[in-house]
Each structure stands twice: as structure tokens, then as C-alpha cells.
Amino acid sequence: MKRMVHNIAVVGAGVIGMSCALEMARRGARVTIFDPEPAGFGTSWAAAGMIAPAFEAAGGAARHPRLLDLCLESGRLWPQFVADLKSDTRIDTGLVSRPTLVATITDDDRAAMDGLMAALLKKSVPFDLLTAAEMVAIDPSLSPDIASGIALPTDMQVDNRRLVLALRAALVKYEVEFIARRIRDHSADRAMLARFDATVWSRGHVETGLQATVRGQAFSVAPYAGAPRHVVRRGAHYIVPKRDRLVIGATSEPGELSTTTDARSIARLRQEISELVPSLANQPELEQWVGFRPSTSDHAPILGQTSDHDFVATGHYRNGILLAPVTAKVIADAVLDGTSSDLADAFSTKRFAAGPA
């Protein structure tokens, strides 16, 4: 049954919040976004822009059992998502469908890749097992010392910073209002939120009691002759080539809240990634930065309705970019139409009924 909802508040202006706001505005709702910071210039600006549904199969038993399904569905939506943005704004978001390469060097790397392949086979997700020579033939920047690898044709990338700019421009087109204000909760901001039919809480960290924050450090270098042309991954580390930079990341530091990069961590990251691509070892840095990933105990987002007037879209961990299209659809369906699906329901707060881990 279609809900009579016309005036919606979205709390949080990252890629998730902006994508939800845009989908609802396109469907005719009047939307206001609240965030004390400029839209999209937080964690979304610091991201690497990977759209990596297949790689998320490597998560293991601790992951939500349907996270891969959600990731694959969102990956399927991405080409139309960026096509609609370009139609609205004429901004090219830099979507690149070149396969991601996963490389191994150590026995631990190989064991992790074997687990990834087993998960992909179980879900019938395509991949290509490659020798070291085949990997280097695909991308000559790779070290001849790598042991083996796989190519993931489902995994893509987008320029996250161009994406932020495109979303901002599209929201302006659809007359979404931006208010530079921090909204904490209904009790603290009752008067402000009372005029809205519904509120979507899409801050990176919503006080659900079900989340934790994981800090990540990364850096970038300028494009150079002989640089990688593909996204290259080794465990949690990655190289993501953009038109104007190569993004190298990332550390994973649960509970660490410092906004300052640590020289030793960045040096260690550079050393480990240079084992894959030796030419990166001495490239001068353009930037260093810190980003914060809101996580849950099963590393999956929290989506859907939590009260008569409240909806959440948060806890996307390292998949905020990847999951933006499907999250926008799930939230717009729930808020505007009062509808859901089995897949969407699997990511509600009900899965934590036994209490947060």
C-alpha cells in the first residue's frame, strides 16, 4: 500500500544519504538533507570508489549470509545508476568496468584466495584463475614475483569524487534542500523534525547501539608511465587507478578515532603494496588521508524502517559506494511505497534481536 509521505528529512549527506535523497526526489517527494559538513566531503570523498561485489565473498563466516546477494544486486544496478546521473547532470562519474585483479604472494594470500574462489563457485559468480605470467600479461605493472591470481569481471570502479559532484548537482536539479546543521536524534531535535513525514537516518554512524567505527588510512600518487591500469587487490590492500591519481589503501583500525595519518602506517602500507607493483615504491605522494567506516557485527548495513516515522540506511562498512544504488531503492520503496523484499528484510534491525555482538 502506497504511503502518504511527501516531505522527508535525510540526516547525513554522504553518498548513501545523497543517493537515497535523489531516488526519493525523483519519485516526487520533497527532500531536505541535514549535515553540518558540505555534502559528500567526508568518508565518501576519502573512499577508493571500488564497486566490488565479488570480492566481498571473501568475508568468511562472520559476514551476513546474504551480503554477497545484496552486493551483486547493487552491482547490477550500477550502470543504470551512473547513466541516470549523467543524463541529469552531464557529469561523467568515471565508471570503469575493467576486471579487478586479485594477486597472491604468500601462502596466506593463496589461502584467502582459495576461500574467495570457493565462495564464488557456490554462488556461480564468474572469475578467471590466472598464473603469475598471465597476470603480468594483463597488467605489466605487476611484479613477476607474484605467485598467482584471479580476475573478477563483475568488479568495477567509479571515481568517488566525481560521483559526489554528480550527486550534488542532481540533487540541486531536483530541488533538494541542504541545511548545514547537525541532527542528533528525535529527542534533541524534535521541533526541527516535526514538520517532516519521515526521517531517513543515513549518517555514517547512527546511534543504534549496533555499530562500531573502523578507521582506515590511505594515500595517493600521481599517474605515471607504467602505472597499473586495473584495480589490484591483495587482502585488505588495493591500488585503484583514476584519471588524475592512484589511490592506495588501506589500513583497518577498529575503534581508532584519530583524524591524523600515521607515518609508520603509511610507510608499511606502501611497502606491502609495492610488493605487488614495484614501481610504486618511490612515487611521490599527492595526498594522505583518514576515513572512517561504520561497521556492524556482521559487516553488513542496517536498512529499513525502525518506527512509524524513522528509517535507517547505515553501517555499510567499506561498501558505501558499491551499495548506494540498492540502498537508495530499498529506502525509497520503504518510505514512499511501504514495500520491501525478502532481500531488503534480511538487513533490518530484526537480525540483531538477540542483541548486538
Coordinates of C-alpha atoms in Angstrom, one line a residue:
M1 CA 0.0 0.0 0.0
K2 CA 1.4 3.4 -1.0
R3 CA 2.3 5.6 1.9
M4 CA 1.2 9.3 2.0
V5 CA 4.7 10.6 2.5
H6 CA 5.6 13.8 0.8
N7 CA 8.1 15.7 3.0
I8 CA 11.2 13.8 4.0
A9 CA 14.3 14.6 6.1
V10 CA 17.6 12.8 5.3
V11 CA 20.2 13.0 8.1
G12 CA 23.6 12.6 6.6
A13 CA 25.0 13.8 3.3
G14 CA 27.4 11.1 2.3
V15 CA 27.0 9.0 -0.9
I16 CA 24.3 6.9 0.9
G17 CA 22.3 9.8 2.1
M18 CA 22.5 11.7 -1.2
S19 CA 21.6 8.6 -3.2
C20 CA 18.5 7.9 -1.0
A21 CA 17.5 11.6 -1.2
L22 CA 17.9 11.6 -5.0
E23 CA 15.8 8.5 -5.5
M24 CA 13.0 9.8 -3.4
A25 CA 13.1 13.2 -5.0
R26 CA 13.0 11.6 -8.5
R27 CA 9.8 9.9 -7.3
G28 CA 8.2 13.2 -6.5
A29 CA 9.0 13.6 -2.7
R30 CA 10.2 16.9 -1.2
V31 CA 13.5 16.2 0.5
T32 CA 15.7 18.1 2.9
I33 CA 19.2 16.9 3.8
F34 CA 20.8 17.8 7.1
D35 CA 24.6 17.6 7.6
P36 CA 27.0 20.0 9.4
E37 CA 29.6 19.3 6.7
P38 CA 29.5 20.0 2.9
A39 CA 27.6 17.2 1.2
G40 CA 29.8 14.3 0.2
F41 CA 33.1 15.6 1.5
G42 CA 33.5 13.2 4.4
T43 CA 34.2 9.5 4.1
S44 CA 32.7 9.4 0.6
W45 CA 35.4 11.8 -0.6
A46 CA 38.0 9.7 1.1
A47 CA 36.8 6.4 -0.5
A48 CA 38.5 4.4 -3.2
G49 CA 35.4 4.0 -5.4
M50 CA 35.6 0.3 -5.8
I51 CA 32.4 -1.5 -6.8
A52 CA 33.5 -4.9 -5.7
P53 CA 30.6 -7.3 -5.2
A54 CA 32.6 -10.5 -6.0
F55 CA 35.5 -9.6 -3.7
E56 CA 33.0 -9.3 -0.8
A57 CA 32.6 -13.1 -1.0
A58 CA 35.9 -13.3 0.8
G59 CA 34.4 -12.1 4.0
G60 CA 34.0 -15.6 5.7
A61 CA 31.6 -17.0 8.2
A62 CA 31.5 -13.7 10.3
R63 CA 29.7 -11.9 7.4
H64 CA 26.0 -11.6 6.9
P65 CA 24.9 -14.7 4.9
R66 CA 23.1 -12.6 2.3
L67 CA 25.7 -9.7 2.0
L68 CA 27.0 -11.1 -1.3
D69 CA 23.5 -11.2 -2.7
L70 CA 23.0 -7.6 -1.8
C71 CA 26.3 -6.6 -3.3
L72 CA 25.7 -8.4 -6.5
E73 CA 22.2 -6.8 -6.9
S74 CA 23.7 -3.4 -6.3
G75 CA 26.5 -4.1 -8.8
R76 CA 23.8 -5.0 -11.4
L77 CA 22.2 -1.6 -10.8
W78 CA 25.3 0.5 -11.2
P79 CA 25.4 1.0 -15.0
Q80 CA 21.9 2.5 -15.0
F81 CA 22.6 4.4 -11.8
V82 CA 25.5 6.3 -13.5
A83 CA 23.7 6.6 -16.8
D84 CA 20.8 8.4 -14.9
L85 CA 23.3 10.7 -13.2
K86 CA 24.9 11.6 -16.4
S87 CA 21.5 12.3 -18.0
D88 CA 20.6 14.6 -15.1
T89 CA 24.0 16.4 -14.8
R90 CA 26.2 15.6 -17.9
I91 CA 28.9 14.7 -15.3
D92 CA 31.0 11.6 -16.2
T93 CA 31.5 9.7 -13.0
G94 CA 34.4 7.7 -14.4
L95 CA 32.8 4.2 -14.2
V96 CA 35.4 1.7 -15.4
S97 CA 34.3 -1.9 -16.0
R98 CA 37.9 -3.3 -16.4
P99 CA 38.2 -6.5 -14.3
T100 CA 39.7 -6.4 -10.8
L101 CA 42.9 -8.4 -10.3
V102 CA 43.4 -10.3 -7.0
A103 CA 47.1 -11.2 -6.6
T104 CA 48.8 -13.6 -4.2
I105 CA 52.4 -13.6 -2.9
T106 CA 52.4 -15.6 0.3
D107 CA 50.8 -18.9 1.4
D108 CA 48.3 -16.8 3.5
D109 CA 47.4 -14.8 0.4
R110 CA 46.7 -18.1 -1.5
A111 CA 44.6 -19.5 1.3
A112 CA 42.5 -16.4 1.3
M113 CA 42.1 -16.5 -2.5
D114 CA 41.1 -20.2 -2.3
G115 CA 38.4 -19.2 0.2
L116 CA 37.2 -16.5 -2.1
M117 CA 37.1 -18.8 -5.1
A118 CA 35.1 -21.4 -3.1
A119 CA 32.5 -18.7 -2.2
L120 CA 32.3 -17.5 -5.8
L121 CA 31.7 -21.0 -7.1
K122 CA 29.0 -21.6 -4.5
K123 CA 27.1 -18.5 -5.8
S124 CA 28.0 -19.1 -9.5
V125 CA 29.9 -15.8 -9.7
P126 CA 32.4 -15.8 -12.6
F127 CA 36.1 -15.5 -12.1
D128 CA 39.3 -16.5 -14.0
L129 CA 42.1 -18.3 -12.3
L130 CA 45.4 -17.0 -13.7
T131 CA 49.1 -17.9 -13.4
A132 CA 51.6 -15.2 -12.5
A133 CA 52.7 -14.9 -16.1
E134 CA 49.0 -14.4 -17.2
M135 CA 48.5 -11.7 -14.5
V136 CA 51.6 -9.8 -15.7
A137 CA 50.5 -10.1 -19.3
I138 CA 47.2 -8.5 -18.4
D139 CA 48.8 -5.7 -16.3
P140 CA 52.6 -5.4 -16.8
S141 CA 53.0 -3.2 -13.7
L142 CA 52.6 -6.3 -11.6
S143 CA 55.7 -7.9 -10.0
P144 CA 57.0 -11.1 -11.7
D145 CA 57.3 -12.4 -8.1
I146 CA 53.6 -12.8 -7.6
A147 CA 52.5 -16.4 -7.3
S148 CA 49.1 -16.4 -8.9
G149 CA 45.8 -14.6 -9.1
I150 CA 42.3 -14.3 -10.3
A151 CA 40.4 -11.8 -12.4
L152 CA 36.9 -10.7 -11.3
P153 CA 34.9 -9.5 -14.3
T154 CA 31.9 -8.4 -12.1
D155 CA 34.0 -5.9 -10.1
M156 CA 34.3 -2.3 -11.3
Q157 CA 35.3 1.1 -10.0
V158 CA 33.9 4.6 -10.2
D159 CA 35.7 7.9 -9.4
N160 CA 34.1 8.6 -6.0
R161 CA 34.9 12.3 -6.1
R162 CA 33.2 12.7 -9.5
L163 CA 30.3 10.7 -8.1
V164 CA 30.0 13.1 -5.2
L165 CA 29.9 16.1 -7.5
A166 CA 27.3 14.4 -9.8
L167 CA 25.0 13.6 -6.9
R168 CA 25.2 17.1 -5.5
A169 CA 24.4 18.5 -9.0
A170 CA 21.5 16.1 -9.4
L171 CA 20.0 17.0 -6.0
V172 CA 20.1 20.7 -6.9
K173 CA 18.2 19.8 -10.1
Y174 CA 15.5 18.1 -8.1
E175 CA 15.3 21.0 -5.7
V176 CA 16.6 19.1 -2.6
E177 CA 17.3 21.5 0.2
F178 CA 20.6 21.3 2.1
I179 CA 20.7 22.5 5.7
A180 CA 24.1 22.7 7.4
R181 CA 23.0 21.5 10.8
R182 CA 23.9 18.5 13.0
I183 CA 20.8 16.5 13.8
R184 CA 21.4 14.1 16.7
D185 CA 18.1 12.4 17.4
H186 CA 14.4 13.0 17.7
S187 CA 14.5 14.0 21.4
A188 CA 17.2 16.6 20.8
D189 CA 15.8 17.9 17.5
R190 CA 12.1 17.3 17.9
A191 CA 11.0 20.8 16.7
M192 CA 13.1 20.6 13.6
L193 CA 12.0 17.1 12.6
A194 CA 8.3 17.6 13.5
R195 CA 7.4 19.1 10.1
F196 CA 8.6 16.0 8.2
D197 CA 6.5 13.0 7.4
A198 CA 9.5 10.7 7.7
T199 CA 13.2 10.8 8.6
V200 CA 15.9 8.7 7.0
W201 CA 19.0 8.4 9.2
S202 CA 21.9 7.9 6.9
R203 CA 24.8 9.3 8.9
G204 CA 27.9 7.2 8.8
H205 CA 27.2 6.4 12.5
V206 CA 23.7 6.3 13.8
E207 CA 23.2 5.7 17.5
T208 CA 21.5 2.3 17.1
G209 CA 23.8 0.6 19.6
L210 CA 24.7 -1.9 16.8
Q211 CA 27.7 -0.3 15.2
A212 CA 31.4 0.3 15.6
T213 CA 33.8 2.6 13.8
V214 CA 36.8 1.3 11.8
R215 CA 39.5 3.8 10.8
G216 CA 41.3 3.4 7.5
Q217 CA 44.4 5.3 6.3
A218 CA 45.2 5.7 2.6
F219 CA 47.3 7.8 0.2
S220 CA 47.5 8.6 -3.4
V221 CA 50.2 9.2 -6.1
A222 CA 50.0 10.9 -9.4
P223 CA 49.5 8.9 -12.6
Y224 CA 52.8 7.8 -14.1
A225 CA 54.1 5.8 -17.1
G226 CA 53.9 2.1 -16.4
A227 CA 51.3 2.5 -13.5
P228 CA 48.6 -0.2 -13.0
R229 CA 45.6 0.0 -15.3
H230 CA 43.5 -2.3 -13.3
V231 CA 42.3 -2.3 -9.7
V232 CA 44.7 -4.6 -8.0
R233 CA 44.0 -6.2 -4.6
R234 CA 45.9 -8.2 -2.1
G235 CA 43.8 -9.0 1.0
A236 CA 42.6 -5.7 2.5
H237 CA 45.1 -3.7 0.4
Y238 CA 44.4 -2.2 -3.0
I239 CA 45.5 0.0 -5.8
V240 CA 42.8 1.9 -7.7
P241 CA 43.8 3.9 -10.7
K242 CA 41.8 7.1 -11.5
R243 CA 42.3 9.6 -14.3
D244 CA 44.1 12.0 -12.0
R245 CA 45.5 9.8 -9.2
L246 CA 46.2 6.3 -8.0
V247 CA 44.6 5.5 -4.7
I248 CA 46.5 3.1 -2.4
G249 CA 44.8 1.7 0.7
A250 CA 44.0 0.9 3.3
T251 CA 44.7 0.2 6.9
S252 CA 42.0 -1.2 9.2
E253 CA 42.0 0.1 12.7
P254 CA 38.8 -0.7 14.8
G255 CA 38.0 1.8 17.4
E256 CA 40.7 4.3 16.4
L257 CA 39.3 7.8 16.1
S258 CA 42.3 10.0 15.3
T259 CA 41.9 12.0 12.2
T260 CA 45.7 12.3 11.7
T261 CA 47.6 9.9 9.5
D262 CA 50.5 7.9 11.0
A263 CA 53.7 8.0 9.0
R264 CA 54.7 4.4 10.0
S265 CA 51.3 3.0 9.0
I266 CA 51.5 4.8 5.6
A267 CA 55.1 3.5 5.1
R268 CA 54.1 0.0 5.9
L269 CA 51.2 0.2 3.5
R270 CA 53.4 1.5 0.8
Q271 CA 55.9 -1.3 1.4
E272 CA 53.3 -4.1 1.3
I273 CA 51.6 -2.8 -1.8
S274 CA 54.9 -2.2 -3.6
E275 CA 55.5 -6.0 -3.3
L276 CA 52.7 -6.2 -5.9
V277 CA 53.7 -3.2 -8.0
P278 CA 57.4 -2.3 -7.5
S279 CA 57.2 0.9 -9.5
L280 CA 55.0 2.4 -6.7
A281 CA 57.8 2.2 -4.1
N282 CA 59.3 5.6 -4.8
Q283 CA 56.4 7.6 -6.4
P284 CA 55.9 10.9 -4.6
E285 CA 52.6 11.2 -2.7
L286 CA 49.8 13.6 -3.6
E287 CA 47.7 13.1 -0.5
Q288 CA 47.4 11.1 2.7
W289 CA 44.0 10.9 4.5
V290 CA 41.9 9.1 7.1
G291 CA 38.5 7.7 6.5
F292 CA 36.0 6.2 9.0
R293 CA 33.9 3.1 8.1
P294 CA 30.8 2.4 10.2
S295 CA 30.6 -1.3 10.7
T296 CA 28.3 -3.8 12.3
S297 CA 29.0 -7.2 13.9
D298 CA 28.2 -9.0 10.6
H299 CA 29.8 -6.2 8.4
A300 CA 26.5 -5.6 6.6
P301 CA 24.3 -2.5 6.5
I302 CA 21.2 -1.7 8.5
L303 CA 18.4 -0.9 6.2
G304 CA 14.7 -0.2 6.6
Q305 CA 12.0 1.1 9.0
T306 CA 12.6 1.4 12.7
S307 CA 9.5 3.3 13.8
D308 CA 6.4 4.9 12.3
H309 CA 8.4 7.8 11.0
D310 CA 12.0 6.6 11.1
F311 CA 14.1 4.7 8.6
V312 CA 17.8 3.8 8.7
A313 CA 20.4 3.4 6.0
T314 CA 23.7 3.0 7.7
G315 CA 26.6 0.6 8.7
H316 CA 27.8 0.0 5.1
Y317 CA 31.4 -0.6 6.3
R318 CA 33.7 -0.5 3.2
N319 CA 30.8 -0.9 0.8
G320 CA 29.1 2.5 0.9
I321 CA 29.9 3.3 -2.8
L322 CA 29.0 -0.2 -4.0
L323 CA 25.7 -0.4 -2.1
A324 CA 24.5 3.1 -2.9
P325 CA 22.1 2.1 -5.7
V326 CA 20.4 -0.8 -3.9
T327 CA 20.2 1.1 -0.7
A328 CA 18.5 4.1 -2.4
K329 CA 15.9 1.7 -3.9
V330 CA 15.3 -0.2 -0.7
I331 CA 14.8 3.1 1.3
A332 CA 12.6 4.8 -1.3
D333 CA 10.4 1.7 -1.6
A334 CA 10.0 1.6 2.2
V335 CA 9.5 5.3 2.8
L336 CA 7.3 6.2 -0.2
D337 CA 5.5 2.9 -1.1
G338 CA 5.6 1.0 2.2
T339 CA 7.1 -2.0 0.4
S340 CA 10.0 -4.3 0.9
S341 CA 11.5 -7.6 -0.3
D342 CA 13.0 -10.7 1.2
L343 CA 16.5 -9.4 0.4
A344 CA 15.8 -6.0 2.0
D345 CA 14.2 -7.5 5.1
A346 CA 17.3 -9.6 5.7
F347 CA 19.2 -6.3 6.6
S348 CA 16.7 -4.9 9.0
T349 CA 17.5 -4.4 12.7
K350 CA 15.4 -7.5 13.5
R351 CA 18.5 -9.6 12.8
F352 CA 20.0 -8.2 16.0
A353 CA 17.1 -9.3 18.1
A354 CA 19.4 -11.4 20.3
G355 CA 21.4 -8.2 21.0
P356 CA 24.5 -6.7 19.4
A357 CA 27.6 -8.8 19.2

